[in-house]
XYZ file of C-alpha atoms in Angstrom:
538
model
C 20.586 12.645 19.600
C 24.044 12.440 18.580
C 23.459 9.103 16.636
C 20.865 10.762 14.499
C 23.254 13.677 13.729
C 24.002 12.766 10.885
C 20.382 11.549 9.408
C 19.899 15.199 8.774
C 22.058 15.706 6.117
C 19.754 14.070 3.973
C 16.981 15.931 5.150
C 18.955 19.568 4.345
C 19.089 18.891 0.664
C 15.169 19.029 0.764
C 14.623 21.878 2.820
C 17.026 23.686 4.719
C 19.260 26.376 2.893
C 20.845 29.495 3.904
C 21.690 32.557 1.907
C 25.042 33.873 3.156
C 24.901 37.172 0.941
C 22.979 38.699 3.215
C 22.952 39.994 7.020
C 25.698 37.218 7.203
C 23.688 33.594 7.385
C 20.446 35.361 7.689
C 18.332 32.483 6.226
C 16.571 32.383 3.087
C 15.017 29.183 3.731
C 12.804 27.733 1.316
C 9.944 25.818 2.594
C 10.371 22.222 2.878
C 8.112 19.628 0.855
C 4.815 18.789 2.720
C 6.123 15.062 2.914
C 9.254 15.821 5.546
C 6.679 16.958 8.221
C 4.613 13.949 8.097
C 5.085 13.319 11.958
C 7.354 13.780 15.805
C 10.164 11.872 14.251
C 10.362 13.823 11.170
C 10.348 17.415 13.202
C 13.028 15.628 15.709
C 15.366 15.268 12.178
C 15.043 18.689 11.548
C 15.433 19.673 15.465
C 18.795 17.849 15.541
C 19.871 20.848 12.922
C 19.510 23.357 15.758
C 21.531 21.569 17.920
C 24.613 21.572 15.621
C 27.226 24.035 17.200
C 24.311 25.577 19.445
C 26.586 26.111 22.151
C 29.421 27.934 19.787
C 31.698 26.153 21.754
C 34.899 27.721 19.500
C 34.032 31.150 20.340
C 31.545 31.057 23.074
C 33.084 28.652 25.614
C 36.813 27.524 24.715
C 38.319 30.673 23.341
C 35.992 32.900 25.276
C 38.535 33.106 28.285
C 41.199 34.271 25.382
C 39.313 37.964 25.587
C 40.031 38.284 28.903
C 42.409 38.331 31.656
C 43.045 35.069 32.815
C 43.689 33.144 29.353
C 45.375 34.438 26.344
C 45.404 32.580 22.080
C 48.518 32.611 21.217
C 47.362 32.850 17.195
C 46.195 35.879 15.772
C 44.588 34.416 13.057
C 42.372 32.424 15.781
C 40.673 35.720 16.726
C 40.917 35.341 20.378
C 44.165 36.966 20.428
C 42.917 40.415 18.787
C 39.725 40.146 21.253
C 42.037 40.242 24.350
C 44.395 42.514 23.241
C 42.266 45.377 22.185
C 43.125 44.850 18.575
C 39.723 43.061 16.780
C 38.317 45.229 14.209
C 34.849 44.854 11.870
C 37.490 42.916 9.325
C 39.822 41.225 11.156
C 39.423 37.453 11.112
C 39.097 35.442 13.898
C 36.162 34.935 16.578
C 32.258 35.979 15.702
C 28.668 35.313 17.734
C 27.366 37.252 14.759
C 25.661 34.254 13.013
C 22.347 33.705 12.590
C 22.403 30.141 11.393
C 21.041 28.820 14.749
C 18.053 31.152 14.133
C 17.343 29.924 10.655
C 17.794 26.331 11.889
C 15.094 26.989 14.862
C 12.658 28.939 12.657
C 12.588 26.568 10.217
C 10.802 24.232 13.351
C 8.653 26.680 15.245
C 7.112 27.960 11.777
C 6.553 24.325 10.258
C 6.220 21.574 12.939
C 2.166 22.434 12.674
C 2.046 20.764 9.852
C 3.217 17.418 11.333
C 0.404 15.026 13.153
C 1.492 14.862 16.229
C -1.444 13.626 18.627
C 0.369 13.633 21.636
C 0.704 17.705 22.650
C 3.326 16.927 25.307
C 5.684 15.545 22.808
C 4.705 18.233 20.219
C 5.285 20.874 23.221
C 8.296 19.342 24.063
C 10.139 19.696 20.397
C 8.783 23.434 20.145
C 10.217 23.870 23.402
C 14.082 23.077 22.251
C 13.920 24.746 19.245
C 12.628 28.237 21.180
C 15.390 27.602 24.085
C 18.102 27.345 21.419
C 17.029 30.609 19.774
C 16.683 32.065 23.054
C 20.264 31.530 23.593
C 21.788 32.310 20.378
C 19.893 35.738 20.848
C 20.915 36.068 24.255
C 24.832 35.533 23.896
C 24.237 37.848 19.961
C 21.958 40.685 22.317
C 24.966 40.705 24.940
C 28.165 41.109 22.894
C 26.791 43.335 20.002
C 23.993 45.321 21.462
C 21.032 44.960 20.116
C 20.783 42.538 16.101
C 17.894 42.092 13.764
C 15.346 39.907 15.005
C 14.309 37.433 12.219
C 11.334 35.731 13.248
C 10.416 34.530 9.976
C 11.779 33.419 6.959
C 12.411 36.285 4.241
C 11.533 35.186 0.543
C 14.261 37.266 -0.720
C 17.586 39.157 0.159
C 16.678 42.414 -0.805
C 13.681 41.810 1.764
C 16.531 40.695 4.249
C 18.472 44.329 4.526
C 16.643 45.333 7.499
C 18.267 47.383 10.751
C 19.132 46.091 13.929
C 16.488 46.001 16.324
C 17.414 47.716 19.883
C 19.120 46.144 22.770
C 15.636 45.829 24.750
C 13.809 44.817 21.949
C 15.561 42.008 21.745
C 15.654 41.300 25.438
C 11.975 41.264 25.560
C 12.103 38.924 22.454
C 14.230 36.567 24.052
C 12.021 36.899 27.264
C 8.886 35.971 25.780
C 10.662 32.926 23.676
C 12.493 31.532 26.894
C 9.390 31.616 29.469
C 7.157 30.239 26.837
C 10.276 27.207 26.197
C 10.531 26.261 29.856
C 6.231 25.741 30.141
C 6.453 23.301 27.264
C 9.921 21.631 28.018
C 9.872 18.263 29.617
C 11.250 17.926 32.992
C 14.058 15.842 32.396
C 15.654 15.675 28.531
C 15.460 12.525 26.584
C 19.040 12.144 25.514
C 22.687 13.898 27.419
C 22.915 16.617 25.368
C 18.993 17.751 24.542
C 17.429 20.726 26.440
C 14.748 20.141 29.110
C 13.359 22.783 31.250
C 17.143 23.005 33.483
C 18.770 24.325 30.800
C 16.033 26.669 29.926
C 16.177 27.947 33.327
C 19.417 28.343 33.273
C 19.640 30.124 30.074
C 17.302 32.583 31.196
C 19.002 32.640 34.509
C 22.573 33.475 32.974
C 20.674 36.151 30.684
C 18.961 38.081 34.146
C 22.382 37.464 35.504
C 23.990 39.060 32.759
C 21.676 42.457 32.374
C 21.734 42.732 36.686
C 18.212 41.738 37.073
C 19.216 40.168 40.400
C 15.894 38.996 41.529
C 14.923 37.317 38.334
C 18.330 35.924 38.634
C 17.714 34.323 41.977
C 14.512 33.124 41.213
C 15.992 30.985 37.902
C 18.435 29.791 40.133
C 16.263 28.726 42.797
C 13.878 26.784 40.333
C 16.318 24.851 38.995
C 17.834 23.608 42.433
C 13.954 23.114 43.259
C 14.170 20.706 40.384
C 15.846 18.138 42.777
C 17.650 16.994 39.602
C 21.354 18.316 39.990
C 23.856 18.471 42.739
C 27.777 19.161 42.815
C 30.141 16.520 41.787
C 32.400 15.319 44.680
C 34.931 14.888 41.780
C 35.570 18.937 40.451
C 38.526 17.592 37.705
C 36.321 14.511 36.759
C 33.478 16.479 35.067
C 35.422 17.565 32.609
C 36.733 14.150 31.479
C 35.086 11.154 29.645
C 34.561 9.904 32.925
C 32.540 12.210 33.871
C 30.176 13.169 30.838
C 27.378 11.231 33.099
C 27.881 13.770 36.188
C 25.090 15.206 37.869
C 26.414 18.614 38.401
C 26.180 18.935 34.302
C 23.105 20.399 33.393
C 23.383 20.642 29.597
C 26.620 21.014 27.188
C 27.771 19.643 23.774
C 28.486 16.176 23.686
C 31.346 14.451 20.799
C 31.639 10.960 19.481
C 34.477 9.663 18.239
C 33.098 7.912 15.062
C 30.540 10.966 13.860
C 31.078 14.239 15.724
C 34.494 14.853 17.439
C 36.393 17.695 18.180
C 39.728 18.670 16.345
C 39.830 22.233 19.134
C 41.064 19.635 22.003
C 44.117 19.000 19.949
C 44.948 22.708 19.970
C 44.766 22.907 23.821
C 47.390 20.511 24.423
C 51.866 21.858 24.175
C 53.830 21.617 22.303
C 55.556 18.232 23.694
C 52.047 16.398 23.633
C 51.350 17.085 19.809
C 49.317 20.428 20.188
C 49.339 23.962 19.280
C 48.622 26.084 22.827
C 46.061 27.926 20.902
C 44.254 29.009 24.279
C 46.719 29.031 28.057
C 45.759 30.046 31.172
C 47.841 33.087 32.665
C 49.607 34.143 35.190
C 47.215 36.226 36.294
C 44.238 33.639 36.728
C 47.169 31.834 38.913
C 47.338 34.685 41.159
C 43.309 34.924 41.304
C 43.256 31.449 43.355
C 43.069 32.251 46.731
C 45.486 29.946 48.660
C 44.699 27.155 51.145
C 43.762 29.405 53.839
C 40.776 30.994 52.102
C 42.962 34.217 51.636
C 44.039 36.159 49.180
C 48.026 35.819 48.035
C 48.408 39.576 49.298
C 46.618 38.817 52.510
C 47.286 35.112 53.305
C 50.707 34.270 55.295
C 51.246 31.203 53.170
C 51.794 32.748 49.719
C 55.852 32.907 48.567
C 56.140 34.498 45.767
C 59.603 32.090 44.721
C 56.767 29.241 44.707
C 53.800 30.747 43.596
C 52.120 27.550 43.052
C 52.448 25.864 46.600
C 49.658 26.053 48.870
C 46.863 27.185 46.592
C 43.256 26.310 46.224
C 43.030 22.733 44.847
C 41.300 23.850 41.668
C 44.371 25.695 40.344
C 45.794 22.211 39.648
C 42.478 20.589 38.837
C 42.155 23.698 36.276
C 45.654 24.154 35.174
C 48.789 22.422 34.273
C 51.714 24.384 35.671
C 55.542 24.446 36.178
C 56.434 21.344 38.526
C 52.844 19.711 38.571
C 52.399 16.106 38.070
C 52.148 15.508 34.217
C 51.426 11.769 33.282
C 54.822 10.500 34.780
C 56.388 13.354 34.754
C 57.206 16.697 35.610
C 55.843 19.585 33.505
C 58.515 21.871 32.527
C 58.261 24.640 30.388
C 60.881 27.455 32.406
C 64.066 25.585 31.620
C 65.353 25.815 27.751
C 67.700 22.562 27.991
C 66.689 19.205 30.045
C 69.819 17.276 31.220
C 70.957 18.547 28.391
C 68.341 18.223 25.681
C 66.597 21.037 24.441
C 62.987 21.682 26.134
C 60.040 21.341 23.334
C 57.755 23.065 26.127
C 59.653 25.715 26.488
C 57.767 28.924 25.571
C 60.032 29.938 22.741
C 60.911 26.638 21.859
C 58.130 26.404 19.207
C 55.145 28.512 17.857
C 52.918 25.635 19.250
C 54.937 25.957 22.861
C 52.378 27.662 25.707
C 53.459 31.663 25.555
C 52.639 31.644 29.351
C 54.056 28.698 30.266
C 50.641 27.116 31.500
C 48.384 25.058 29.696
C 44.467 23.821 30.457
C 43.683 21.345 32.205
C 40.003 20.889 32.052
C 39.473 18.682 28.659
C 42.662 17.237 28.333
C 44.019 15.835 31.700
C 44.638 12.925 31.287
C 46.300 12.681 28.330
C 45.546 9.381 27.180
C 41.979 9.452 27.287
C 41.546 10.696 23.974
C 42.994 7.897 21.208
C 43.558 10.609 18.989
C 43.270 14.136 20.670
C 42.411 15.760 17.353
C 39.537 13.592 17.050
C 38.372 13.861 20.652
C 34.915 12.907 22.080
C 34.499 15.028 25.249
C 30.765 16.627 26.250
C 31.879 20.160 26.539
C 29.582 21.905 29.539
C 27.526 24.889 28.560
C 25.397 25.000 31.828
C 26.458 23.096 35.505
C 25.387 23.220 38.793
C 27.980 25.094 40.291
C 26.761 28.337 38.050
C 23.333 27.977 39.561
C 24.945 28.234 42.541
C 27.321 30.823 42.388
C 24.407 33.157 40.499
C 21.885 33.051 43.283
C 24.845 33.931 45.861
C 25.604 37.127 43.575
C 22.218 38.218 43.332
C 21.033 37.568 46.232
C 24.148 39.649 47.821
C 23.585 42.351 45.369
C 19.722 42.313 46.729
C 20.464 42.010 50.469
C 23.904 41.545 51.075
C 25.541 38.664 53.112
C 23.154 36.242 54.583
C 23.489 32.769 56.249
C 21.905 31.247 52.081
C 24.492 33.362 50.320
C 27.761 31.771 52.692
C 26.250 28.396 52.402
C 25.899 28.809 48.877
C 29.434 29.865 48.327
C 30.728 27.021 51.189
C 28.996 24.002 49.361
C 31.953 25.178 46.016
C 34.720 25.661 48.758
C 34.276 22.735 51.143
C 33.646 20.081 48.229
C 37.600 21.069 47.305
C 38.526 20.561 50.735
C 38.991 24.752 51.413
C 37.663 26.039 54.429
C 34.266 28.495 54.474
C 33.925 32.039 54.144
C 35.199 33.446 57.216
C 31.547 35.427 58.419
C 33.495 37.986 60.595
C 36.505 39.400 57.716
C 33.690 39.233 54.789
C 30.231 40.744 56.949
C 29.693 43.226 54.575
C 27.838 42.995 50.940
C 31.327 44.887 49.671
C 33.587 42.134 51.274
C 31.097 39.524 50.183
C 31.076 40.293 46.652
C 34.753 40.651 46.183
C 34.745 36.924 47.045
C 31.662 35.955 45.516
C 34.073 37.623 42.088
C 36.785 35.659 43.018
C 35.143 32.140 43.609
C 32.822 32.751 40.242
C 36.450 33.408 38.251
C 38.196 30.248 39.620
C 35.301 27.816 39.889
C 34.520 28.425 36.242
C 38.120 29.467 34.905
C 38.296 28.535 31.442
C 34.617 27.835 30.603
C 34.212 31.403 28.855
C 32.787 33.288 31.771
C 35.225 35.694 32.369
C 35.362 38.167 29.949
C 31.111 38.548 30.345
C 32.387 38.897 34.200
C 34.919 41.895 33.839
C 32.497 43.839 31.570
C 29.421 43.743 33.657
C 31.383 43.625 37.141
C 32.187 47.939 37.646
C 34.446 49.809 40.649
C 32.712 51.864 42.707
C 32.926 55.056 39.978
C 31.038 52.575 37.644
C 33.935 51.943 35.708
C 33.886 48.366 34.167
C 36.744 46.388 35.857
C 37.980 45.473 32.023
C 39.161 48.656 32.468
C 41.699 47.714 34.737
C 42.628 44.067 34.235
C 42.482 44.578 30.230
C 44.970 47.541 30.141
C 48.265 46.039 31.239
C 51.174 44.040 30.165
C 50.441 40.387 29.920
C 53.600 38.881 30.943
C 54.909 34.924 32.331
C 56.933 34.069 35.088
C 60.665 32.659 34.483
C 62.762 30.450 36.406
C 63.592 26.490 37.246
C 62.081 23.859 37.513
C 63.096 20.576 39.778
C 62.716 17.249 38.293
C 63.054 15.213 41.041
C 59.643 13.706 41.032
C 59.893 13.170 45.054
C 59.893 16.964 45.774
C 56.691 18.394 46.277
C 54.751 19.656 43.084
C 54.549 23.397 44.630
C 57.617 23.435 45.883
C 59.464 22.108 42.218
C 58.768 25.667 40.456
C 61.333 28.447 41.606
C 60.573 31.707 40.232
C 63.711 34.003 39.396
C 61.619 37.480 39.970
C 61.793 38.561 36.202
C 58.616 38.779 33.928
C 59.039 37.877 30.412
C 56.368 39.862 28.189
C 53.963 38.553 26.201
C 52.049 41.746 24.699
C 50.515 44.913 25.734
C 46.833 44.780 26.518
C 44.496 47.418 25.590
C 40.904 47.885 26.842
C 38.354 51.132 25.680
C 35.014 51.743 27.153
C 33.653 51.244 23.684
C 34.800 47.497 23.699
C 32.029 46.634 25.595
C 30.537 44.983 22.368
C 31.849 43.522 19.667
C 32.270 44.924 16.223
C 29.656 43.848 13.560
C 31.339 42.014 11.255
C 31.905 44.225 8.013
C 30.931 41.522 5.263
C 27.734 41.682 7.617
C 27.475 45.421 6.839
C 28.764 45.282 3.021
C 25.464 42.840 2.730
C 22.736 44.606 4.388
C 24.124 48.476 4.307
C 20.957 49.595 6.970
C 22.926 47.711 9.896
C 24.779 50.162 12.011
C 28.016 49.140 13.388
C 28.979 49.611 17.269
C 30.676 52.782 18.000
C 34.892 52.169 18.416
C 35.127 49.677 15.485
């Protein structure tokens, strides 16, 4: 796929235009000559058009974590900042899923590849297929943040026939229903190419989308189709997957691959510190630190081996696979960014060192350890991961505790993340009940997929017992670092080189409002079609 990417272009001047005056990118696509549907290859051209930026990996995956608790953009202008902070408004710039370019791109093949001779039905089936999973998804991930958007099956012939009112939140659920099950019927079993959509990743968007609205069965059911597939299985390797290494592993079920010479990725340049050349746009926090159970299986507040002057020490593995933190190993090195002056030269990681220093001291692992596989890490080539086996996992242990509650499945399902780490199972005695169970099933879901853009879906759909969303409570505090020293003697441990002094340095107040469940319609959305309603709060 990705070494046609570029074929299209060609292809776009013919047919494929959108009008951007109208219900933002709502397509007004004319209809492309006769001639560029002549047959499978020439419907694949115009297929590869849905794939580009399907997975809205700026807003949707990377940045995602920004609007939540554990990660935080340290740019306003970025948008992620605003969405975390309680700040984003119809007209502020920054992050959007309101963008119905996908859905143009998609149309364009499910209302024209009948004119193409294509004897073979299978591989006919097979391209219809992709192009309904993709608009499944962009309607899924639109449906979930805002609420309820038009649904454009067609093409409209004019703007003025374009101003038309957002359809409801369950019309569009049973839209995306009937597009999804009909995608995975006519989707091959395995995909041609890394990076195309075969009936896994259909399954998996419809399984994230049952997960999502807390139809647990349906849930489990997705999930258990796809591990019937035979076709994935964890990675013994948790840091390689997200390294060039490992865009081959069979834990990924679909993401968004890069190339250096036609499609790389400028946003891995932003992830890395100041020191390395990069901006910190998106860090991890403190409080995703303190979310990592530690070696015990425990809790920090329950477990004897948390000490709060090394926070670090002793925690689950992945907090080191995940993040890079005061005192870890860093290509050499130590990573430092508590102390202002290094024997005697001024720290360029230091938080207030730079604008482009990490405001929380932390930085991302996952897509940019190690450093020097990228030759130029603002023109990187990773496969970003939109869908992975450890999801499937972790979704059929939620439902199926939500369903039933604990069960011999649900703790095997949760041991296969733990144990391939090297952390010990779910102790069956202290979590017996589906309360105790799901407060870990919450906590392995956060750190198993830390800063792949799950979280702030999590904290929205996750409530308290008074059905209060637990944004509520994680959203509406002070975000705030840790401060200390760090010891650069490269022989002491890496948990034990971090002492923390006690005080918290602030970063910015956090606010959170029932009404933030969705996201505000863009206003140059409503300015161009005044009969869309914006979400109450904005």
């Amino acid at each position: 796929m990705k070494r046609i990417v570029y074929s299209i272009l060609a292809l776009l001047s013919l047919g494929v235009t959108s009008c951007s005056d109208f219900l933002d990118t709502v397509p007004h696509d004319q209809l492309s000559p006769a001639t560029t549907w002549k047959n499978a290859d020439e419907v694949d051209k115009f297929l590869v058009t849905c794939y580009q930026g399907w997975g809205n990996l700026y807003t949707n995956v990377l940045y995602m974590d920004a609007a939540s608790d554990i990660a935080y953009n340290n740019f306003s202008w970025e948008g992620g900042q605003m969405m975390g902070n309680g700040l984003w408004t119809a007209t502020s710039p920054g992050n959007s899923l309101y963008d119905f370019w996908q859905i143009s791109a998609c149309n364009n093949v499910v209302d024209n590849i009948d004119k193409a001779k294509i004897s073979d039905d299978k591989v006919k089936n097979n391209l219809l297929g992709q192009a309904l999973a993709i608009r499944a998804f962009t309607y899924m991930n639109m449906n979930f943040w805002y609420g309820g958007v038009p649904i454009i099956e067609h093409q409209y012939q004019n703007a003025e026939a374009a101003k038309v009112p957002r359809n409801t939140e369950a019309e569009v659920w049973d839209y995306f229903d009937k597009d999804i099950d009909r995608a995975i019927t006519l989707l091959n079993d395995r995909p041609a190419a890394r990076g195309r959509i075969a009936k896994g990743a259909a399954l998996a968007i419809k399984m994230r989308a049952h997960l999502y609205r807390g139809n647990w069965q349906k849930a489990a059911d997705a999930a258990q189709e796809i591990i019937a597939l035979g076709q994935y299985e964890l990675d013994p390797n948790y840091a390689k997957i997200f390294t060039l290494e490992g865009k081959n592993s069979k834990e990924i079920i679909v993401g968004e691959d890069h190339e250096k010479s036609k499609h790389s990725l400028y946003t891995i340049g932003q992830f890395y510190n100041n020191g390395d050349g990069g901006w910190s746009s998106v860090v991890p926090t403190q409080h995703l630190v303190e979310i990592y159970p530690m070696e015990d299986g425990l809790p920090q507040e329950d477990s004897p081996l948390y000490d709060a002057t090394h926070p670090f020490n002793k925690r689950d593995p992945r907090m080191a696979m995940s993040i890079l933190y005061p005192g870890c190993d860093y290509w050499g090195g130590v990573y430092n960014t508590l102390d202002k002056v290094i024997n005697g030269k001024n720290n360029t990681n230091f938080p207030e060192a730079a604008d482009n220093a990490s405001k929380t001291g932390l930085t991302w692992a996952k897509y940019t350890a190690p450093l020097k596989q990228y030759d130029d890490m603002w023109s990187a080539d990773p496969y970003v991961i939109l869908f992975r086996y450890a999801e499937v996992l972790l979704t059929r242990a939620e439902a199926l505790n939500e369903l039933n509650g604990p069960s011999t499945e649900v703790y095997n399902l949760i041991d296969q993340l733990r144990t391939r780490v090297g952390m010990p199972a779910v102790d069956r005695t202290r979590y017996a009940t589906k309360d105790a169970l799901r407060e870990v099933i919450h906590r392995e879901r956060t750190v198993e997929l830390a800063g792949e853009g799950f979280r702030r879906a999590d904290i929205v759909r996750w409530k308290d017992t008074s059905g209060q969303m637990l944004a509520m409570k994680v959203l509406n505090e002070t975000l705030t670092r840790i401060s200390g020293t760090i010891d650069m003697n490269a022989a002491t441990a890496p948990g034990l080189r971090c002492t923390v002094s006690g005080n918290r340095i602030k970063i910015e107040d956090r606010l959170f409002k029932p009404t933030f469940r969705y996201f505000p319609i863009p206003q140059s959305a409503i300015d161009r079609n005044p009969k869309l309603k914006q979400n109450d709060g904005y």
